[in-house]
CSV table of C-alpha atoms in Angstrom, one decimal:
chain,number,residue,atom,x,y,z
A,13,MET,CA,-18.3,4.4,-8.1
A,14,SER,CA,-20.7,4.9,-5.2
A,15,ILE,CA,-19.8,7.3,-2.6
A,16,SER,CA,-18.0,5.7,0.3
A,17,ASN,CA,-19.3,5.8,3.9
A,18,ILE,CA,-16.2,7.8,4.9
A,19,SER,CA,-16.9,10.4,2.1
A,20,GLN,CA,-20.5,10.6,3.1
A,21,VAL,CA,-19.5,11.5,6.7
A,22,LEU,CA,-17.1,14.2,5.5
A,23,LEU,CA,-19.9,15.7,3.2
A,24,ARG,CA,-22.3,15.8,6.3
A,25,ASN,CA,-19.7,17.9,7.8
A,26,ILE,CA,-18.6,20.0,4.8
A,27,GLU,CA,-18.9,23.3,6.7
A,28,VAL,CA,-16.3,22.1,9.1
A,29,LEU,CA,-13.8,21.6,6.2
A,30,SER,CA,-13.5,25.2,5.0
A,31,ALA,CA,-9.8,25.9,4.2
A,32,THR,CA,-7.4,27.8,1.9
A,33,THR,CA,-4.7,25.1,1.4
A,34,PRO,CA,-6.4,21.9,2.3
A,35,LEU,CA,-4.5,18.5,2.4
A,36,PHE,CA,-6.3,15.3,1.8
A,37,ILE,CA,-4.5,12.1,2.8
A,38,ASN,CA,-5.5,8.7,1.2
A,39,LEU,CA,-9.0,9.7,0.3
A,40,MET,CA,-10.7,7.8,-2.6
A,41,GLU,CA,-12.1,9.4,-5.8
A,42,ASP,CA,-15.7,8.8,-5.3
A,43,GLY,CA,-17.3,12.3,-5.5
A,44,PHE,CA,-16.1,14.0,-2.3
A,45,ILE,CA,-13.5,16.1,-4.1
A,46,THR,CA,-16.0,17.2,-6.8
A,47,ARG,CA,-18.3,18.3,-4.0
A,48,TYR,CA,-15.5,20.1,-2.0
A,49,LEU,CA,-14.4,21.9,-5.2
A,50,HIS,CA,-18.0,23.1,-5.7
A,51,ASP,CA,-18.4,24.4,-2.2
A,52,TYR,CA,-14.9,25.8,-2.0
A,53,PRO,CA,-13.8,26.7,-5.6
A,54,ASN,CA,-10.9,29.0,-4.3
A,55,ALA,CA,-9.2,26.2,-2.3
A,56,ASN,CA,-5.7,25.2,-3.2
A,57,ILE,CA,-6.2,21.5,-2.8
A,58,THR,CA,-3.4,18.8,-2.5
A,59,CYS,CA,-4.2,15.2,-2.4
A,60,TYR,CA,-1.6,12.9,-1.1
A,61,ASN,CA,-2.0,9.0,-1.6
A,62,THR,CA,0.2,6.1,-0.8
A,63,ASN,CA,-2.1,3.9,-2.7
A,64,PHE,CA,-1.4,3.9,-6.5
A,65,ILE,CA,-4.8,3.1,-7.5
A,66,ASP,CA,-6.4,6.0,-5.6
A,67,TYR,CA,-3.7,8.3,-6.9
A,68,LEU,CA,-4.3,7.3,-10.5
A,69,ALA,CA,-8.1,7.9,-10.1
A,70,ILE,CA,-7.6,11.3,-8.5
A,71,ASN,CA,-4.9,12.5,-10.8
A,72,ASN,CA,-6.8,11.4,-13.9
A,73,LYS,CA,-9.9,13.2,-13.0
A,74,TYR,CA,-8.7,16.3,-11.3
A,75,GLU,CA,-5.1,16.7,-13.0
A,76,ASN,CA,-5.7,20.4,-13.9
A,77,GLN,CA,-7.5,21.3,-10.8
A,78,ILE,CA,-5.7,20.1,-7.8
A,79,LYS,CA,-2.0,18.9,-6.9
A,80,THR,CA,-1.8,15.1,-6.7
A,81,LEU,CA,1.1,13.1,-5.0
A,82,PHE,CA,2.1,9.6,-4.9
A,83,SER,CA,5.2,8.9,-2.8
A,84,SER,CA,6.4,7.2,0.3
A,85,GLU,CA,7.3,10.7,1.9
A,86,TYR,CA,5.1,13.9,1.8
A,87,LYS,CA,6.8,17.0,0.4
A,88,ASN,CA,5.3,20.3,-0.8
A,89,GLU,CA,6.2,23.9,-1.2
A,90,ILE,CA,3.0,25.1,0.6
A,91,LYS,CA,1.7,24.8,4.2
A,92,HIS,CA,-1.7,23.7,5.1
A,93,ASP,CA,-4.4,25.1,7.3
A,94,LEU,CA,-6.5,21.8,7.1
A,95,VAL,CA,-5.6,18.2,6.8
A,96,VAL,CA,-8.1,15.4,6.4
A,97,ILE,CA,-6.6,12.0,7.1
A,98,ASN,CA,-8.3,8.7,6.2
A,99,PHE,CA,-7.4,6.7,9.4
A,100,PRO,CA,-5.0,4.0,8.4
A,101,LYS,CA,-5.1,0.3,9.4
A,102,SER,CA,-1.9,0.6,11.2
A,103,LYS,CA,-1.5,2.8,14.3
A,104,ASP,CA,2.2,3.1,13.7
A,105,GLU,CA,1.4,4.5,10.2
A,106,LEU,CA,-0.8,7.2,11.8
A,107,ALA,CA,2.2,8.3,13.9
A,108,PHE,CA,4.5,8.2,10.8
A,109,THR,CA,2.0,10.3,8.8
A,110,LEU,CA,1.5,13.1,11.5
A,111,ALA,CA,5.3,13.3,12.0
A,112,MET,CA,5.8,13.5,8.2
A,113,ILE,CA,3.2,16.3,7.6
A,114,ALA,CA,4.2,18.4,10.6
A,115,PRO,CA,6.7,20.6,8.8
A,116,TYR,CA,3.9,21.5,6.3
A,117,LEU,CA,1.3,22.8,8.7
A,118,LEU,CA,0.4,26.4,9.4
A,119,ASN,CA,0.1,27.2,13.2
A,120,ASN,CA,-3.3,26.2,14.5
A,121,ALA,CA,-4.0,24.0,11.5
A,122,LYS,CA,-7.2,22.0,11.8
A,123,ILE,CA,-6.6,18.1,11.6
A,124,ILE,CA,-9.6,15.9,10.7
A,125,LEU,CA,-9.4,12.0,11.2
A,126,VAL,CA,-12.2,9.9,9.6
A,127,GLY,CA,-12.5,6.2,9.5
A,128,GLU,CA,-14.7,3.2,9.8
A,129,LYS,CA,-15.4,2.1,13.5
A,130,LYS,CA,-14.1,-1.4,12.9
A,131,GLY,CA,-10.8,0.2,11.6
A,132,GLY,CA,-9.9,1.5,15.1
A,133,VAL,CA,-10.6,5.2,14.5
A,134,GLN,CA,-12.2,5.5,17.9
A,135,SER,CA,-8.6,5.5,19.3
A,136,ALA,CA,-7.8,8.8,17.5
A,137,PRO,CA,-8.0,11.1,20.6
A,138,LYS,CA,-5.5,8.9,22.4
A,139,LEU,CA,-3.1,8.4,19.4
A,140,THR,CA,-3.0,12.0,18.7
A,141,GLN,CA,-2.8,13.6,22.1
A,142,HIS,CA,0.8,14.4,21.7
A,143,PHE,CA,0.0,16.2,18.3
A,144,LEU,CA,-3.3,17.7,18.8
A,145,THR,CA,-5.0,19.9,21.2
A,146,SER,CA,-8.5,19.0,22.1
A,147,CYS,CA,-9.2,16.1,19.7
A,148,GLN,CA,-13.0,15.7,19.8
A,149,LYS,CA,-15.5,13.5,18.1
A,150,ILE,CA,-17.4,15.6,15.5
A,151,ASP,CA,-19.8,13.1,14.0
A,152,ALA,CA,-20.8,9.4,14.0
A,153,ALA,CA,-22.7,8.0,11.0
A,154,ARG,CA,-22.5,5.2,8.4
A,155,HIS,CA,-20.6,3.1,10.8
A,156,CYS,CA,-17.8,5.8,10.7
A,157,LEU,CA,-16.4,8.3,13.2
A,158,LEU,CA,-15.1,11.9,12.5
A,159,PHE,CA,-12.7,13.4,14.9
A,160,GLY,CA,-11.1,16.9,14.8
A,161,GLY,CA,-8.3,18.7,16.7
A,162,ILE,CA,-5.9,21.7,16.3
A,163,HIS,CA,-2.2,21.4,15.8
A,164,GLU,CA,-0.1,24.1,17.5
A,165,THR,CA,3.3,24.3,16.0
A,166,LYS,CA,6.0,23.7,18.6
A,167,GLU,CA,9.6,24.9,18.5
A,168,GLY,CA,11.8,22.7,16.4
A,169,GLU,CA,8.8,20.9,14.8
A,170,SER,CA,9.6,22.5,11.4
A,171,ASP,CA,12.8,20.6,11.2
A,172,ALA,CA,13.1,18.2,8.3
A,173,PHE,CA,11.3,14.8,8.5
A,174,ILE,CA,13.8,11.9,8.2
A,175,ILE,CA,12.2,9.0,6.8
A,176,GLU,CA,15.3,6.7,7.5
A,177,ASP,CA,14.3,6.9,11.3
A,178,TRP,CA,11.0,5.2,10.6
A,179,TYR,CA,12.2,2.0,9.0
A,180,LYS,CA,12.0,-1.1,11.2
A,181,ASN,CA,14.8,-3.6,10.5
A,182,TYR,CA,14.7,-7.3,11.3
A,183,GLU,CA,16.7,-10.4,10.3
A,184,VAL,CA,15.5,-13.7,9.0
A,185,ASN,CA,17.3,-16.8,8.2
A,186,ILE,CA,16.0,-19.1,5.6
A,187,SER,CA,17.9,-22.2,4.5
A,188,GLY,CA,21.0,-20.8,5.8
A,189,ILE,CA,20.7,-17.4,4.1
A,190,THR,CA,20.4,-14.4,6.3
A,191,LEU,CA,18.4,-11.4,5.1
A,192,ILE,CA,17.9,-8.0,6.5
A,193,ILE,CA,14.3,-6.7,5.9
A,194,ALA,CA,13.5,-3.0,6.2
A,195,ALA,CA,9.9,-1.9,6.3
A,196,LEU,CA,8.0,1.5,6.8
A,197,PRO,CA,5.0,1.6,9.1
A,198,GLY,CA,1.9,0.2,7.4
A,199,VAL,CA,3.8,-2.3,5.2
A,200,PHE,CA,2.6,-5.8,5.4
A,201,SER,CA,4.8,-8.0,7.8
A,202,GLN,CA,6.6,-4.8,9.0
A,203,LYS,CA,8.1,-6.5,12.1
A,204,LYS,CA,8.5,-10.1,11.4
A,205,LEU,CA,8.1,-12.7,8.6
A,206,ASP,CA,4.5,-13.8,8.3
A,207,VAL,CA,3.4,-17.5,8.0
A,208,GLY,CA,2.3,-17.3,4.3
A,209,THR,CA,5.6,-15.7,3.0
A,210,ALA,CA,7.6,-18.3,5.1
A,211,LEU,CA,5.7,-21.2,3.5
A,212,LEU,CA,6.3,-19.7,0.0
A,213,LEU,CA,9.9,-19.4,0.6
A,214,ASP,CA,10.1,-23.0,1.7
A,215,ASN,CA,8.4,-24.0,-1.6
A,216,LEU,CA,10.1,-22.0,-4.3
A,217,PRO,CA,11.2,-23.8,-7.5
A,218,LYS,CA,14.5,-25.7,-6.9
A,219,TYR,CA,16.2,-23.8,-9.6
A,220,MET,CA,15.4,-20.2,-11.0
A,221,GLN,CA,17.2,-18.3,-13.6
A,222,GLY,CA,16.2,-15.4,-15.8
A,223,LYS,CA,13.6,-12.7,-15.2
A,224,VAL,CA,11.5,-13.0,-11.9
A,225,LEU,CA,8.3,-11.0,-11.1
A,226,ASP,CA,7.4,-10.5,-7.5
A,227,PHE,CA,3.8,-9.4,-7.5
A,228,GLY,CA,2.7,-7.5,-4.3
A,229,CYS,CA,6.3,-7.3,-3.1
A,230,GLY,CA,5.6,-5.8,0.3
A,231,ALA,CA,9.1,-5.2,2.0
A,232,GLY,CA,10.8,-7.3,-0.6
A,233,VAL,CA,11.6,-10.4,1.4
A,234,ILE,CA,10.6,-13.0,-1.3
A,235,SER,CA,12.7,-11.3,-3.9
A,236,CYS,CA,15.8,-10.9,-1.7
A,237,LEU,CA,15.9,-14.7,-0.9
A,238,ILE,CA,15.6,-15.4,-4.6
A,239,GLY,CA,18.3,-13.0,-5.5
A,240,LYS,CA,20.7,-14.3,-2.8
A,241,LYS,CA,19.9,-18.0,-3.6
A,242,PHE,CA,19.7,-17.9,-7.4
A,243,THR,CA,22.3,-15.3,-8.6
A,244,ASN,CA,21.4,-15.6,-12.3
A,245,THR,CA,18.0,-14.0,-11.7
A,246,ASP,CA,16.8,-10.4,-12.7
A,247,LEU,CA,14.5,-9.2,-10.2
A,248,SER,CA,11.4,-7.1,-10.7
A,249,LEU,CA,9.1,-6.2,-7.9
A,250,LEU,CA,5.7,-4.5,-7.9
A,251,ASP,CA,3.3,-3.1,-5.3
A,252,VAL,CA,0.3,-0.7,-5.0
A,253,SER,CA,1.7,0.9,-1.9
A,254,ALA,CA,4.4,3.7,-2.1
A,255,LEU,CA,5.5,2.7,1.3
A,256,ALA,CA,6.0,-1.0,0.3
A,257,ILE,CA,7.9,0.3,-2.8
A,258,ALA,CA,10.4,2.3,-0.7
A,259,SER,CA,10.7,-0.5,1.8
A,260,ALA,CA,11.6,-3.0,-0.9
A,261,LYS,CA,14.1,-0.8,-2.4
A,262,ARG,CA,15.9,-0.3,1.0
A,263,THR,CA,15.6,-4.1,1.6
A,264,LEU,CA,17.3,-4.9,-1.7
A,265,MET,CA,20.0,-2.3,-1.1
A,266,LEU,CA,20.7,-3.7,2.6
A,267,ASN,CA,21.2,-7.1,1.1
A,268,GLY,CA,23.5,-6.0,-1.8
A,269,LEU,CA,21.0,-6.6,-4.5
A,270,THR,CA,19.4,-4.7,-7.2
A,271,GLY,CA,16.0,-4.9,-9.0
A,272,ASN,CA,13.4,-2.9,-10.8
A,273,VAL,CA,10.8,-1.9,-8.1
A,274,PHE,CA,7.7,-0.1,-9.5
A,275,ALA,CA,4.1,0.8,-8.7
A,276,SER,CA,1.2,-1.0,-10.6
A,277,ASP,CA,-2.5,-1.3,-10.4
A,278,SER,CA,-2.5,-5.1,-10.8
A,279,LEU,CA,-0.8,-5.6,-14.1
A,280,SER,CA,-1.3,-2.1,-15.4
A,281,ASN,CA,2.5,-1.3,-15.6
A,282,VAL,CA,3.7,-4.8,-16.4
A,283,ASN,CA,5.2,-4.8,-19.9
A,284,GLU,CA,7.7,-7.7,-19.9
A,285,SER,CA,7.6,-11.5,-19.7
A,286,TYR,CA,9.1,-13.5,-17.0
A,287,GLN,CA,10.5,-17.0,-16.5
A,288,HIS,CA,9.3,-17.0,-12.8
A,289,ILE,CA,6.4,-15.2,-11.2
A,290,VAL,CA,6.1,-15.3,-7.4
A,291,SER,CA,3.5,-13.8,-5.1
A,292,ASN,CA,1.9,-13.6,-1.7
A,293,PRO,CA,-0.8,-11.4,-3.2
A,294,PRO,CA,-2.6,-8.8,-1.0
A,295,PHE,CA,-6.4,-8.9,-0.4
A,296,HIS,CA,-6.6,-5.6,1.6
A,297,GLN,CA,-6.6,-2.0,0.3
A,298,GLY,CA,-6.2,0.1,3.4
A,299,THR,CA,-8.8,-1.1,5.9
A,300,GLN,CA,-10.9,-2.6,3.1
A,301,THR,CA,-11.0,-6.2,1.9
A,302,SER,CA,-10.5,-6.3,-1.8
A,303,TYR,CA,-9.7,-9.3,-4.1
A,304,GLN,CA,-10.0,-7.4,-7.4
A,305,ALA,CA,-6.4,-6.6,-8.0
A,306,THR,CA,-5.2,-10.2,-7.3
A,307,GLU,CA,-8.0,-11.8,-9.5
A,308,ASP,CA,-7.1,-9.5,-12.3
A,309,PHE,CA,-3.5,-10.5,-12.0
A,310,LEU,CA,-4.4,-14.2,-12.0
A,311,ARG,CA,-6.6,-13.7,-15.0
A,312,GLY,CA,-4.0,-11.8,-17.1
A,313,ILE,CA,-0.6,-13.1,-16.0
A,314,LYS,CA,-0.3,-15.9,-18.5
A,315,LYS,CA,0.7,-13.7,-21.3
A,316,HIS,CA,3.6,-12.5,-19.2
A,317,LEU,CA,4.9,-15.9,-18.6
A,318,THR,CA,7.5,-17.0,-21.1
A,319,ALA,CA,9.0,-20.4,-21.7
A,320,THR,CA,11.7,-21.8,-24.1
A,321,LYS,CA,12.9,-25.2,-25.2
A,322,GLN,CA,15.9,-24.8,-22.9
A,323,GLN,CA,13.9,-23.4,-19.9
A,324,LYS,CA,10.5,-24.0,-18.5
A,325,SER,CA,8.7,-21.1,-16.6
A,326,ASP,CA,6.4,-21.2,-13.5
A,327,ILE,CA,4.1,-19.4,-11.3
A,328,THR,CA,4.2,-19.8,-7.5
A,329,ILE,CA,1.5,-18.3,-5.3
A,330,VAL,CA,0.7,-18.4,-1.6
A,331,ALA,CA,-2.7,-17.6,-0.4
A,332,ASN,CA,-5.2,-18.2,2.5
A,333,SER,CA,-6.9,-21.4,1.9
A,334,PHE,CA,-10.4,-19.7,2.0
A,335,LEU,CA,-9.6,-17.6,-1.0
A,336,GLN,CA,-10.9,-19.2,-4.3
A,337,TYR,CA,-7.8,-18.5,-6.4
A,338,LEU,CA,-7.2,-22.1,-7.5
A,339,PRO,CA,-10.2,-22.2,-9.8
A,340,ILE,CA,-9.2,-18.9,-11.4
A,341,MET,CA,-5.7,-20.2,-12.1
A,342,GLN,CA,-7.0,-23.4,-13.5
A,343,GLN,CA,-9.3,-21.5,-15.9
A,344,HIS,CA,-7.0,-18.7,-17.0
A,345,ILE,CA,-3.5,-19.9,-16.5
A,346,GLY,CA,-3.7,-23.7,-16.8
A,347,LYS,CA,-3.1,-26.9,-14.8
A,348,THR,CA,-2.2,-25.8,-11.3
A,349,ASN,CA,-1.4,-27.9,-8.4
A,350,THR,CA,-1.6,-27.4,-4.7
A,351,ILE,CA,1.9,-28.5,-3.5
A,352,ALA,CA,1.8,-27.5,0.1
A,353,ARG,CA,-0.6,-26.6,3.0
A,354,LYS,CA,0.1,-25.2,6.4
A,355,GLN,CA,-1.7,-23.1,9.0
A,356,GLY,CA,-4.4,-22.1,6.8
A,357,PHE,CA,-2.3,-21.3,3.7
A,358,ASN,CA,-1.9,-23.2,0.4
A,359,ILE,CA,1.0,-23.1,-2.3
A,360,TYR,CA,-0.5,-23.1,-5.8
A,361,TYR,CA,2.1,-24.0,-8.6
A,362,HIS,CA,1.9,-23.9,-12.4
A,363,LYS,CA,4.6,-25.0,-14.7
A,364,LYS,CA,4.7,-23.9,-18.5
A,365,GLY,CA,6.7,-25.6,-21.1
C-alpha cells in the first residue's frame, strides 16, 4: 500500500510526535507506524481502530510490537502523553472520541488532529476549544491539515466514560411496525432513516423464513424490521465498524430481538449459508470513498446463498443508481432484476431456486 497523504503529513512532522505512551486513533497501516517505531523505538504505542479492516492490518503486522484495540469504547491500563487522531467524517464522532479518551490522558497531553481539507479538519480549533488549550495549525501539505493542542486535565474529568449517554434513539414506523433505533456518533443514518434504507424496507421479499444476513448493518434497522415482521427468521448482522456493531446490538435489544452481530472485512468472517441476504452496502471507509468491500461481497456471496426444494432464497440490495453493482451481480450471482427506483436509488433483486 502506498503511504497516505495523512501519513505523509505526520511524517513531515515526526519530531513533534515524540512521546512515551502515544495513542494512535484510526490510522491506517501504510508505513507510518514502521517509521515511528524506527524513530522512537522505546515508545509504548497503542493503536485504537473502530474500522475492522485497519485494525486487522495493524494487528497482523505489529502484533508483538504494539497494543492494538478494536472496540466501540476505548479502554486501557495506561495513560497517554500523546494522541494522534485521524479526523473523523462526523463532528459528533470527534466529540465522542475526545470524551472517551479523556480519562486516559496524562496532564498536559499533546493532542494532534490530522485530516484531509475536504473532510472538515479545518474546523478542529473550534470543535476542540472546550477540550484543548491553544489548538494551532502545525502544517498544511498534501491537501491535508495538521493541528495540535494541549489537554489540561480538569477536576472530575477522570470519571468513567459512560457510552450509553452517547446513543441517539429515534423511532421509525414502517408498515405499521414501530422500531426504536439506537446509534452512536459516526454510524450511518444516526439520526433518521435514510432514503435508500427506507426504499429497501418497502421492497423486502413478501415472505422470509430461515437465516438472514444483513451486510453492512449499520444501526440494525433492516434486521429489526425483518425480525419483527417475520418471526421465523434467524438474524445475522455484520459491519466493518465497531460503532455500528455496538449500535446494532443495542437496537436489537431495544426491540426485543436477538441476532448474531459481528465484524467482518467484506465476507472474511462469513462462514454460514443463508436463505435471505439483504444489504444497503457502504461505499465509504471513514472520509474515503471505497467500493472494494461491497464489490468483493457481490462477487463472493453466491456460495453463501442456500436454496432447497421447499424454499427459494434471495438477495435484495439497495444502491445509489450511479454505482455499477448490477453488472457485477449479473456476472457473479446470476439473473438480477431492478425492482424499484426512487430518488437516485435502485433495488436489485436475485432469486435462487
